[in-house]
Coordinates of C-alpha atoms in Angstrom, one line a residue:
X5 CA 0.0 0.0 0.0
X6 CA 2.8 2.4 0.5
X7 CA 4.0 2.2 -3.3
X8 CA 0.5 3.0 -4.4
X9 CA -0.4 6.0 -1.5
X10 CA 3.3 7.9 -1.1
X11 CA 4.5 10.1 -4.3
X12 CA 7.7 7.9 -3.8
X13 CA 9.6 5.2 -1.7
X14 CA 13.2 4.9 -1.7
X15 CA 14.9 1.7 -0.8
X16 CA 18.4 0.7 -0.4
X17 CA 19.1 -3.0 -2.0
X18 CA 18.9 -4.5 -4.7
X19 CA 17.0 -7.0 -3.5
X20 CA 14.3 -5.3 -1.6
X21 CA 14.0 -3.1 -5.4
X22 CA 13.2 -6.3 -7.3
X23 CA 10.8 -7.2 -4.8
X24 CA 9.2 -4.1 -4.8
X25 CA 9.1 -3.4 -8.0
X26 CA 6.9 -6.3 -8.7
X27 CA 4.2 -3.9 -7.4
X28 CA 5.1 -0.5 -8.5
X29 CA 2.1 0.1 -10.4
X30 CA 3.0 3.3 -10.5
X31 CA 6.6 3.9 -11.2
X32 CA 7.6 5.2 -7.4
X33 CA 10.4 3.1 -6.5
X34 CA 13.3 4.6 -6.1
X35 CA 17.0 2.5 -5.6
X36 CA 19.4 4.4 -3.1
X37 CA 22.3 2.4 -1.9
X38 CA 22.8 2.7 1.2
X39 CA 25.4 4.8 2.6
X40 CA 27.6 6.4 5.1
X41 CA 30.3 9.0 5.8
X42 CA 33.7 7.5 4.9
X43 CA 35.6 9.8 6.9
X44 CA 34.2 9.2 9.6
X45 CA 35.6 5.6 9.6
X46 CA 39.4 7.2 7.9
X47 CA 39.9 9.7 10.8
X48 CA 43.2 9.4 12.8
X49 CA 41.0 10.6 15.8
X50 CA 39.6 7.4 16.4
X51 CA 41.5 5.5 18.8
X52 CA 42.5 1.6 17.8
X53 CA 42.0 -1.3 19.9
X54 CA 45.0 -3.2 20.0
X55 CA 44.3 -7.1 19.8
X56 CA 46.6 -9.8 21.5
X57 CA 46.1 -12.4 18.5
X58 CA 46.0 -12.5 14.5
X59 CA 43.8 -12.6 13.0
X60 CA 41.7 -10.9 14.9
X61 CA 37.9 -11.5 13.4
X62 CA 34.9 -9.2 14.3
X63 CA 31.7 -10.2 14.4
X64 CA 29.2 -7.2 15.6
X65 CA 26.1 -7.6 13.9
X66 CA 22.9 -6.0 15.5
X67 CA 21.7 -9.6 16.0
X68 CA 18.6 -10.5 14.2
X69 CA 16.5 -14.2 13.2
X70 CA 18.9 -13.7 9.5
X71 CA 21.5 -12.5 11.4
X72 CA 22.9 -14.7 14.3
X73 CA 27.0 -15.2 14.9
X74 CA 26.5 -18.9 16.1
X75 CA 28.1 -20.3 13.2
X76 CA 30.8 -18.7 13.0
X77 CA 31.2 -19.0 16.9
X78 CA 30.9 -22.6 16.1
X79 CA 33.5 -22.6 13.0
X80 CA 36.3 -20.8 15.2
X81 CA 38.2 -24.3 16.3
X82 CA 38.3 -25.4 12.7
X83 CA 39.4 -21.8 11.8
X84 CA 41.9 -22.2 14.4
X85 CA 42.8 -25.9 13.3
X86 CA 44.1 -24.1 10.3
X87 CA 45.7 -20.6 11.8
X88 CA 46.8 -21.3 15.4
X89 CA 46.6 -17.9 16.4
X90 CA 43.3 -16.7 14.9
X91 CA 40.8 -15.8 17.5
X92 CA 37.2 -14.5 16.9
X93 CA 35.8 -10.9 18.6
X94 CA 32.3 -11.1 19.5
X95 CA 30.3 -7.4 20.0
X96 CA 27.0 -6.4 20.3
X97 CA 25.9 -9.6 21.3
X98 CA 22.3 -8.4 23.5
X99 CA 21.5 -8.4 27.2
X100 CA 18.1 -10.7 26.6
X101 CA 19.9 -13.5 25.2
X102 CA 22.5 -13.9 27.6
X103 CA 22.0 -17.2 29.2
X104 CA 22.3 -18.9 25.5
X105 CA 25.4 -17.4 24.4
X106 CA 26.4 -18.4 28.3
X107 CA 25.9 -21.7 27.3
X108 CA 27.3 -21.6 23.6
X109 CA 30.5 -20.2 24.7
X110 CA 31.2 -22.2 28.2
X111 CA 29.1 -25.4 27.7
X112 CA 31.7 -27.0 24.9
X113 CA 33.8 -30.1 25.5
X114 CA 37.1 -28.3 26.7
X115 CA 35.8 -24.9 26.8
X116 CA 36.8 -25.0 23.2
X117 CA 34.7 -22.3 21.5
X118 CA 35.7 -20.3 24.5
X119 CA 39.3 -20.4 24.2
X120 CA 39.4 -19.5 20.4
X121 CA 37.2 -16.1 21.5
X122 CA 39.5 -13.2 22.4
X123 CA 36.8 -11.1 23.1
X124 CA 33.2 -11.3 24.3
X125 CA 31.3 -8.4 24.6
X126 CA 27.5 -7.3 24.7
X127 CA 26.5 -3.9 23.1
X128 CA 28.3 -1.3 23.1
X129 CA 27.2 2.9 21.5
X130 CA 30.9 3.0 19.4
X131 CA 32.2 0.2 18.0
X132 CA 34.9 2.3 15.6
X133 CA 38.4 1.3 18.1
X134 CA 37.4 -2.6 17.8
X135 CA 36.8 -1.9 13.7
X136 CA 40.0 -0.1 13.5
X137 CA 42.1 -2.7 15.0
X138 CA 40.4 -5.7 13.6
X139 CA 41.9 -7.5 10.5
X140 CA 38.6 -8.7 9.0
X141 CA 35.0 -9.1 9.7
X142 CA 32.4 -11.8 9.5
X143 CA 29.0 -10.9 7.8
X144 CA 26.2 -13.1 9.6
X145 CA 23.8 -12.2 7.5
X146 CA 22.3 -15.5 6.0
X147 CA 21.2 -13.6 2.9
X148 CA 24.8 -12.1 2.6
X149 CA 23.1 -8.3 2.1
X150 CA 25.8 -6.0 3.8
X151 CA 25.3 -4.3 7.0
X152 CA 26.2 -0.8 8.2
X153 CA 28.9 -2.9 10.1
X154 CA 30.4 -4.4 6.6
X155 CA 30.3 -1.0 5.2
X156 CA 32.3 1.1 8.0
X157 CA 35.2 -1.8 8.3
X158 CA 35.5 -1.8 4.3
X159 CA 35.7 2.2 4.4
X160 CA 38.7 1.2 7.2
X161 CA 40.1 -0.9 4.2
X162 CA 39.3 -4.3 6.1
X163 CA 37.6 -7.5 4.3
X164 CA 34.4 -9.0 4.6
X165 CA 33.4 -12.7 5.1
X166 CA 30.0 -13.3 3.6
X167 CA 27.4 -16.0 2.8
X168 CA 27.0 -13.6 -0.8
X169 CA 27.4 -10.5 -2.3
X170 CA 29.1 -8.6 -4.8
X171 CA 31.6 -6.9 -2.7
X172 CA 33.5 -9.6 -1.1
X173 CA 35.6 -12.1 -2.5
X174 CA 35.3 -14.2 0.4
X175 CA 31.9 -16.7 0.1
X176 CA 31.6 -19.2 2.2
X177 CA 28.9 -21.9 1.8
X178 CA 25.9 -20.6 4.4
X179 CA 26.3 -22.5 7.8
X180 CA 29.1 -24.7 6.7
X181 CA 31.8 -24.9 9.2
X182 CA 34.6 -25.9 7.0
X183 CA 33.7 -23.4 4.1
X184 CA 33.6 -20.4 6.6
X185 CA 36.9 -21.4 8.2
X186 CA 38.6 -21.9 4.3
X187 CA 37.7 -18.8 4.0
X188 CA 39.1 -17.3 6.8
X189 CA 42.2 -18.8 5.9
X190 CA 42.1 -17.4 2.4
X191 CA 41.3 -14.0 3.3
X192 CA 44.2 -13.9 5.9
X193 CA 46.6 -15.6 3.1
X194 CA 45.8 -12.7 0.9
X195 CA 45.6 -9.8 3.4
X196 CA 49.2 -11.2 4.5
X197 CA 50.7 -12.1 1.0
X198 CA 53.7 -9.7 -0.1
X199 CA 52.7 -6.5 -2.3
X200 CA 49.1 -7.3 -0.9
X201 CA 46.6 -5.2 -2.6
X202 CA 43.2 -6.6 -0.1
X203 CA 43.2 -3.2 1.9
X204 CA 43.4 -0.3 -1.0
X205 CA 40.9 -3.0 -3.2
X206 CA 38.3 -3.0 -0.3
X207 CA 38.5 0.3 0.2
X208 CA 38.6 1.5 -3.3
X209 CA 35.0 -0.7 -3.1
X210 CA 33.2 1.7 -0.3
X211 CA 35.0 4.8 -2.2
X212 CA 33.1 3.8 -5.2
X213 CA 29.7 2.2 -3.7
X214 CA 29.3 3.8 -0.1
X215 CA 30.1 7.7 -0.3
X216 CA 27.1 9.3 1.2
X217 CA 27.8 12.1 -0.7
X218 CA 26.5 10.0 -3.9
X219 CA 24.1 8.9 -2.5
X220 CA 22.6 11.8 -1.0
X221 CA 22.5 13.9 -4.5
X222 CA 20.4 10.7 -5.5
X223 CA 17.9 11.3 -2.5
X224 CA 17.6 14.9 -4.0
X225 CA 17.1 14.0 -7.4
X226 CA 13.8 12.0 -5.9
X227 CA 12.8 14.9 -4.1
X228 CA 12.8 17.1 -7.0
X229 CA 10.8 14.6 -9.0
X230 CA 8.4 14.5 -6.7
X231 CA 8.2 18.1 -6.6
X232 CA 8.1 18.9 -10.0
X233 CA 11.8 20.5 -10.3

């Protein structure tokens, strides 16, 4: 009903357009990647959390149903199976849940899971020292549609593991252990490799496809259509 009552509705992935578009009767749809302010993420003000072990993975998804860090919680000793040092940084994890990711993290043979976590944390309002001083991140999204998360660590120049997506070289197979923890190993290969070029390709990729200044002369040009202009 909002296509067919509001002059115009702007959304910001490609999937939700060809949804959508499936009922614009009347032309009103409007595509606006999503977006933020790169420098934000590039400042030097920003202070960077210094990790004891590499690679250090982040995982800090605003946990949703499509969104849940358990498997790659659960792929960490088979990532560390292949890179001894590798340990996994859990934020934002929420307050409500805490008695199952208790149990996840403490309840495995050997305290396992545990011991391959170098941080645990629950929310927190600024996640921009952990993203700074992180080597990669892990994109929980089962759908592999990048978060706001994805898109500040790739404006820090970092790499993205995903289920999918255009922007990452790194796919793993969705919920398989082995494929999430081959790609860990991959990404770190490459990040590590001499004369790498991972950090100035990933960020060239949020210069080109996350500059709010794009996208906001895109948000005009819909206002002006509406308007008449």
């Amino acid at each position: 009903r909002i296509l067919w009552e509001y002059d115009a509705t702007i959304v910001h992935y490609d999937h939700e357009w060809e949804i959508l578009k499936l009922y614009d009767e009347k032309d009103r749809l409007h595509l606006v990647p999503n977006s933020i302010d790169l420098e934000r993420y590039r400042g030097g003000d920003t202070y960077e959390w210094k990790y004891w072990h590499r690679p250090a993975i982040l995982s800090c998804d605003t946990v949703r149903l499509e969104k849940l860090p358990a498997q790659v919680i659960w792929a960490m000793p088979k990532i560390v199976e292949r890179i001894p040092d590798a340990r996994l940084n859990v934020f934002a994890l929420p307050l409500e849940g805490i008695s199952t990711w208790r149990n996840i993290f403490c309840k495995a043979k050997g305290r396992k899971i545990e011991a391959a976590c170098e941080n645990i944390q629950f929310e927190i309002n600024d996640l921009r020292p952990f993203q700074k001083g992180a080597d990669m991140i892990f994109n929980n999204n089962m759908n592999g549609i990048y978060s706001r998360a994805q898109m500040e660590m790739m404006a820090m120049g970092k790499p993205v593991i995903a289920y999918d997506g255009k922007y990452t070289p790194y796919i793993a197979r969705i919920w398989n252990l082995d494929s999430i923890a081959e790609q860990v190993e991959r990404c770190w290969k490459d990040l590590t490799a001499e004369g790498s070029t991972v950090k100035a390709d990933t960020m060239k990729y949020a210069d080109e496809n996350f500059d709010r200044a794009k996208a906001v002369k895109l948000d005009i040009a819909v206002y002006e259509k509406v308007l008449g202009k």
